[in-house]
PDB file of C-alpha atoms in Angstrom:
ATOM      1  CA  GLN A   1       0.000   0.000   0.000  1.00  0.00           C
ATOM      2  CA  VAL A   2       1.485   3.280  -1.120  1.00  0.00           C
ATOM      3  CA  GLN A   3       1.435   6.122   1.343  1.00  0.00           C
ATOM      4  CA  LEU A   4       2.587   9.713   0.991  1.00  0.00           C
ATOM      5  CA  VAL A   5       2.532  11.613   4.261  1.00  0.00           C
ATOM      6  CA  GLU A   6       3.116  15.349   4.257  1.00  0.00           C
ATOM      7  CA  SER A   7       4.191  17.394   7.250  1.00  0.00           C
ATOM      8  CA  GLY A   8       5.579  20.815   8.035  1.00  0.00           C
ATOM      9  CA  GLY A   9       2.663  23.046   7.170  1.00  0.00           C
ATOM     10  CA  GLY A  10       1.509  25.827   9.440  1.00  0.00           C
ATOM     11  CA  LEU A  11       1.006  29.537   9.913  1.00  0.00           C
ATOM     12  CA  VAL A  12       3.803  31.907   8.938  1.00  0.00           C
ATOM     13  CA  GLN A  13       4.088  35.644   8.429  1.00  0.00           C
ATOM     14  CA  ALA A  14       4.687  37.075   4.990  1.00  0.00           C
ATOM     15  CA  GLY A  15       8.375  36.983   4.184  1.00  0.00           C
ATOM     16  CA  GLY A  16       8.928  33.936   6.333  1.00  0.00           C
ATOM     17  CA  SER A  17       9.917  30.380   5.512  1.00  0.00           C
ATOM     18  CA  LEU A  18       8.582  26.871   5.913  1.00  0.00           C
ATOM     19  CA  ARG A  19       9.872  23.458   4.918  1.00  0.00           C
ATOM     20  CA  LEU A  20       7.428  20.779   3.908  1.00  0.00           C
ATOM     21  CA  SER A  21       8.301  17.109   4.010  1.00  0.00           C
ATOM     22  CA  CYS A  22       6.700  14.141   2.310  1.00  0.00           C
ATOM     23  CA  ALA A  23       7.593  10.632   3.395  1.00  0.00           C
ATOM     24  CA  ALA A  24       6.839   7.926   0.840  1.00  0.00           C
ATOM     25  CA  SER A  25       6.335   4.239   1.543  1.00  0.00           C
ATOM     26  CA  GLY A  26       5.124   1.211  -0.372  1.00  0.00           C
ATOM     27  CA  LEU A  27       6.756   2.176  -3.646  1.00  0.00           C
ATOM     28  CA  THR A  28      10.157   1.963  -5.304  1.00  0.00           C
ATOM     29  CA  PHE A  29      11.182   5.552  -4.739  1.00  0.00           C
ATOM     30  CA  SER A  30      13.811   5.567  -7.476  1.00  0.00           C
ATOM     31  CA  ASN A  31      11.154   4.800 -10.105  1.00  0.00           C
ATOM     32  CA  TYR A  32       9.112   7.870  -9.323  1.00  0.00           C
ATOM     33  CA  ALA A  33       9.290  11.549  -9.887  1.00  0.00           C
ATOM     34  CA  MET A  34       8.016  13.472  -6.885  1.00  0.00           C
ATOM     35  CA  GLY A  35       5.957  16.588  -7.156  1.00  0.00           C
ATOM     36  CA  TRP A  36       4.365  19.266  -5.034  1.00  0.00           C
ATOM     37  CA  PHE A  37       1.023  20.798  -5.876  1.00  0.00           C
ATOM     38  CA  ARG A  38      -1.154  23.315  -4.082  1.00  0.00           C
ATOM     39  CA  GLN A  39      -4.774  24.327  -3.991  1.00  0.00           C
ATOM     40  CA  ALA A  40      -5.922  27.676  -2.687  1.00  0.00           C
ATOM     41  CA  PRO A  41      -9.534  28.279  -1.585  1.00  0.00           C
ATOM     42  CA  GLY A  42     -11.793  28.637  -4.598  1.00  0.00           C
ATOM     43  CA  LYS A  43      -9.024  27.801  -7.041  1.00  0.00           C
ATOM     44  CA  GLU A  44      -7.950  24.766  -8.981  1.00  0.00           C
ATOM     45  CA  ARG A  45      -5.029  22.670  -7.871  1.00  0.00           C
ATOM     46  CA  GLU A  46      -1.821  23.861  -9.474  1.00  0.00           C
ATOM     47  CA  PHE A  47       1.611  22.377 -10.027  1.00  0.00           C
ATOM     48  CA  VAL A  48       4.398  23.825  -7.898  1.00  0.00           C
ATOM     49  CA  ALA A  49       7.568  21.763  -8.338  1.00  0.00           C
ATOM     50  CA  ARG A  50       8.898  18.418  -9.475  1.00  0.00           C
ATOM     51  CA  ALA A  51      12.047  16.420  -8.786  1.00  0.00           C
ATOM     52  CA  LYS A  52      13.259  13.279 -10.500  1.00  0.00           C
ATOM     53  CA  TRP A  53      15.514  10.620  -8.977  1.00  0.00           C
ATOM     54  CA  SER A  54      18.357  12.046 -11.049  1.00  0.00           C
ATOM     55  CA  GLY A  55      18.040  15.369  -9.260  1.00  0.00           C
ATOM     56  CA  SER A  56      16.574  17.315 -12.131  1.00  0.00           C
ATOM     57  CA  THR A  57      13.965  19.808 -10.977  1.00  0.00           C
ATOM     58  CA  PHE A  58      11.248  21.959 -12.471  1.00  0.00           C
ATOM     59  CA  TYR A  59       9.212  24.804 -10.987  1.00  0.00           C
ATOM     60  CA  VAL A  60       6.195  26.887 -11.794  1.00  0.00           C
ATOM     61  CA  ASN A  61       7.312  30.427 -12.583  1.00  0.00           C
ATOM     62  CA  SER A  62       5.616  31.963  -9.558  1.00  0.00           C
ATOM     63  CA  VAL A  63       7.881  30.118  -7.100  1.00  0.00           C
ATOM     64  CA  LYS A  64      11.188  30.140  -8.958  1.00  0.00           C
ATOM     65  CA  GLY A  65      13.932  31.602  -6.812  1.00  0.00           C
ATOM     66  CA  ARG A  66      11.843  31.232  -3.653  1.00  0.00           C
ATOM     67  CA  PHE A  67      11.043  27.523  -3.390  1.00  0.00           C
ATOM     68  CA  THR A  68      13.435  24.605  -3.601  1.00  0.00           C
ATOM     69  CA  ILE A  69      12.426  20.987  -4.058  1.00  0.00           C
ATOM     70  CA  SER A  70      14.831  18.283  -2.996  1.00  0.00           C
ATOM     71  CA  ARG A  71      14.712  14.614  -2.285  1.00  0.00           C
ATOM     72  CA  ASP A  72      16.578  12.332   0.075  1.00  0.00           C
ATOM     73  CA  ASN A  73      16.499   9.061  -1.797  1.00  0.00           C
ATOM     74  CA  ALA A  74      17.920   7.153   1.151  1.00  0.00           C
ATOM     75  CA  LYS A  75      14.973   8.264   3.280  1.00  0.00           C
ATOM     76  CA  ASN A  76      12.300   8.086   0.563  1.00  0.00           C
ATOM     77  CA  THR A  77      11.468  11.666   1.384  1.00  0.00           C
ATOM     78  CA  VAL A  78      10.929  14.788  -0.677  1.00  0.00           C
ATOM     79  CA  TYR A  79      11.096  18.314   0.693  1.00  0.00           C
ATOM     80  CA  LEU A  80       9.853  21.704  -0.351  1.00  0.00           C
ATOM     81  CA  GLN A  81      11.778  24.597   1.147  1.00  0.00           C
ATOM     82  CA  MET A  82       9.661  27.724   0.844  1.00  0.00           C
ATOM     83  CA  ASN A  83      11.239  31.124   1.397  1.00  0.00           C
ATOM     84  CA  SER A  84       9.957  34.663   1.013  1.00  0.00           C
ATOM     85  CA  LEU A  85       6.405  33.459   1.415  1.00  0.00           C
ATOM     86  CA  ASN A  86       3.612  35.793   0.408  1.00  0.00           C
ATOM     87  CA  LEU A  87      -0.147  35.795   0.871  1.00  0.00           C
ATOM     88  CA  GLU A  88      -0.669  34.155  -2.523  1.00  0.00           C
ATOM     89  CA  ASP A  89       1.205  31.071  -1.304  1.00  0.00           C
ATOM     90  CA  THR A  90      -1.589  30.251   1.134  1.00  0.00           C
ATOM     91  CA  ALA A  91      -2.983  26.878   0.119  1.00  0.00           C
ATOM     92  CA  VAL A  92      -3.179  23.211   0.921  1.00  0.00           C
ATOM     93  CA  TYR A  93       0.022  21.650  -0.360  1.00  0.00           C
ATOM     94  CA  TYR A  94      -0.022  18.119  -1.713  1.00  0.00           C
ATOM     95  CA  CYS A  95       2.791  15.706  -2.369  1.00  0.00           C
ATOM     96  CA  ALA A  96       2.473  13.409  -5.379  1.00  0.00           C
ATOM     97  CA  ALA A  97       4.390  10.562  -7.013  1.00  0.00           C
ATOM     98  CA  GLY A  98       4.354   9.559 -10.649  1.00  0.00           C
ATOM     99  CA  PRO A  99       6.422   7.411 -12.992  1.00  0.00           C
ATOM    100  CA  SER A 100       9.544   9.234 -14.076  1.00  0.00           C
ATOM    101  CA  SER A 101       8.702   8.553 -17.703  1.00  0.00           C
ATOM    102  CA  SER A 102       5.326  10.240 -17.432  1.00  0.00           C
ATOM    103  CA  SER A 103       4.032  13.674 -16.533  1.00  0.00           C
ATOM    104  CA  LEU A 104       1.096  12.118 -14.725  1.00  0.00           C
ATOM    105  CA  TYR A 105       0.944  11.463 -11.006  1.00  0.00           C
ATOM    106  CA  THR A 106      -0.321   8.186  -9.609  1.00  0.00           C
ATOM    107  CA  TYR A 107      -0.273   8.676  -5.865  1.00  0.00           C
ATOM    108  CA  TRP A 108      -1.226  11.630  -3.703  1.00  0.00           C
ATOM    109  CA  GLY A 109      -0.810  12.620  -0.096  1.00  0.00           C
ATOM    110  CA  GLN A 110      -3.531  14.003   2.110  1.00  0.00           C
ATOM    111  CA  GLY A 111      -2.231  17.558   2.036  1.00  0.00           C
ATOM    112  CA  THR A 112      -0.870  20.004   4.566  1.00  0.00           C
ATOM    113  CA  GLN A 113      -2.154  23.525   5.123  1.00  0.00           C
ATOM    114  CA  VAL A 114       0.139  26.500   4.645  1.00  0.00           C
ATOM    115  CA  THR A 115      -1.237  29.852   5.724  1.00  0.00           C
ATOM    116  CA  VAL A 116       0.680  33.057   5.179  1.00  0.00           C
ATOM    117  CA  SER A 117      -0.444  36.047   7.218  1.00  0.00           C
ATOM    118  CA  SER A 118       0.253  39.732   6.698  1.00  0.00           C
TER     119      SER A 118
END
């Protein structure tokens, strides 16, 4: 049974930082690209960042230079370091796993709330 468990969300002031973690189990971590998505109230879920086993990464333009995705392959864990947070970053953040050869995601975590206050 595949599980993705996010942690690290919370309330932070604008300009602050948070680090999200996602621990994966029940899958061969090296076969999967790991992604972060977010969904703000009243909005559709959007892609945030992606990291392959090889270390290659990709970001949505709105977070480039502020967010960093990384993965610890020995711990089957992916992280999202978020700096210079602003009000527009408030959302539920989801971790996802998908085959490296595909842009689709097969497994999803339950989400963790990030709230940025002014």
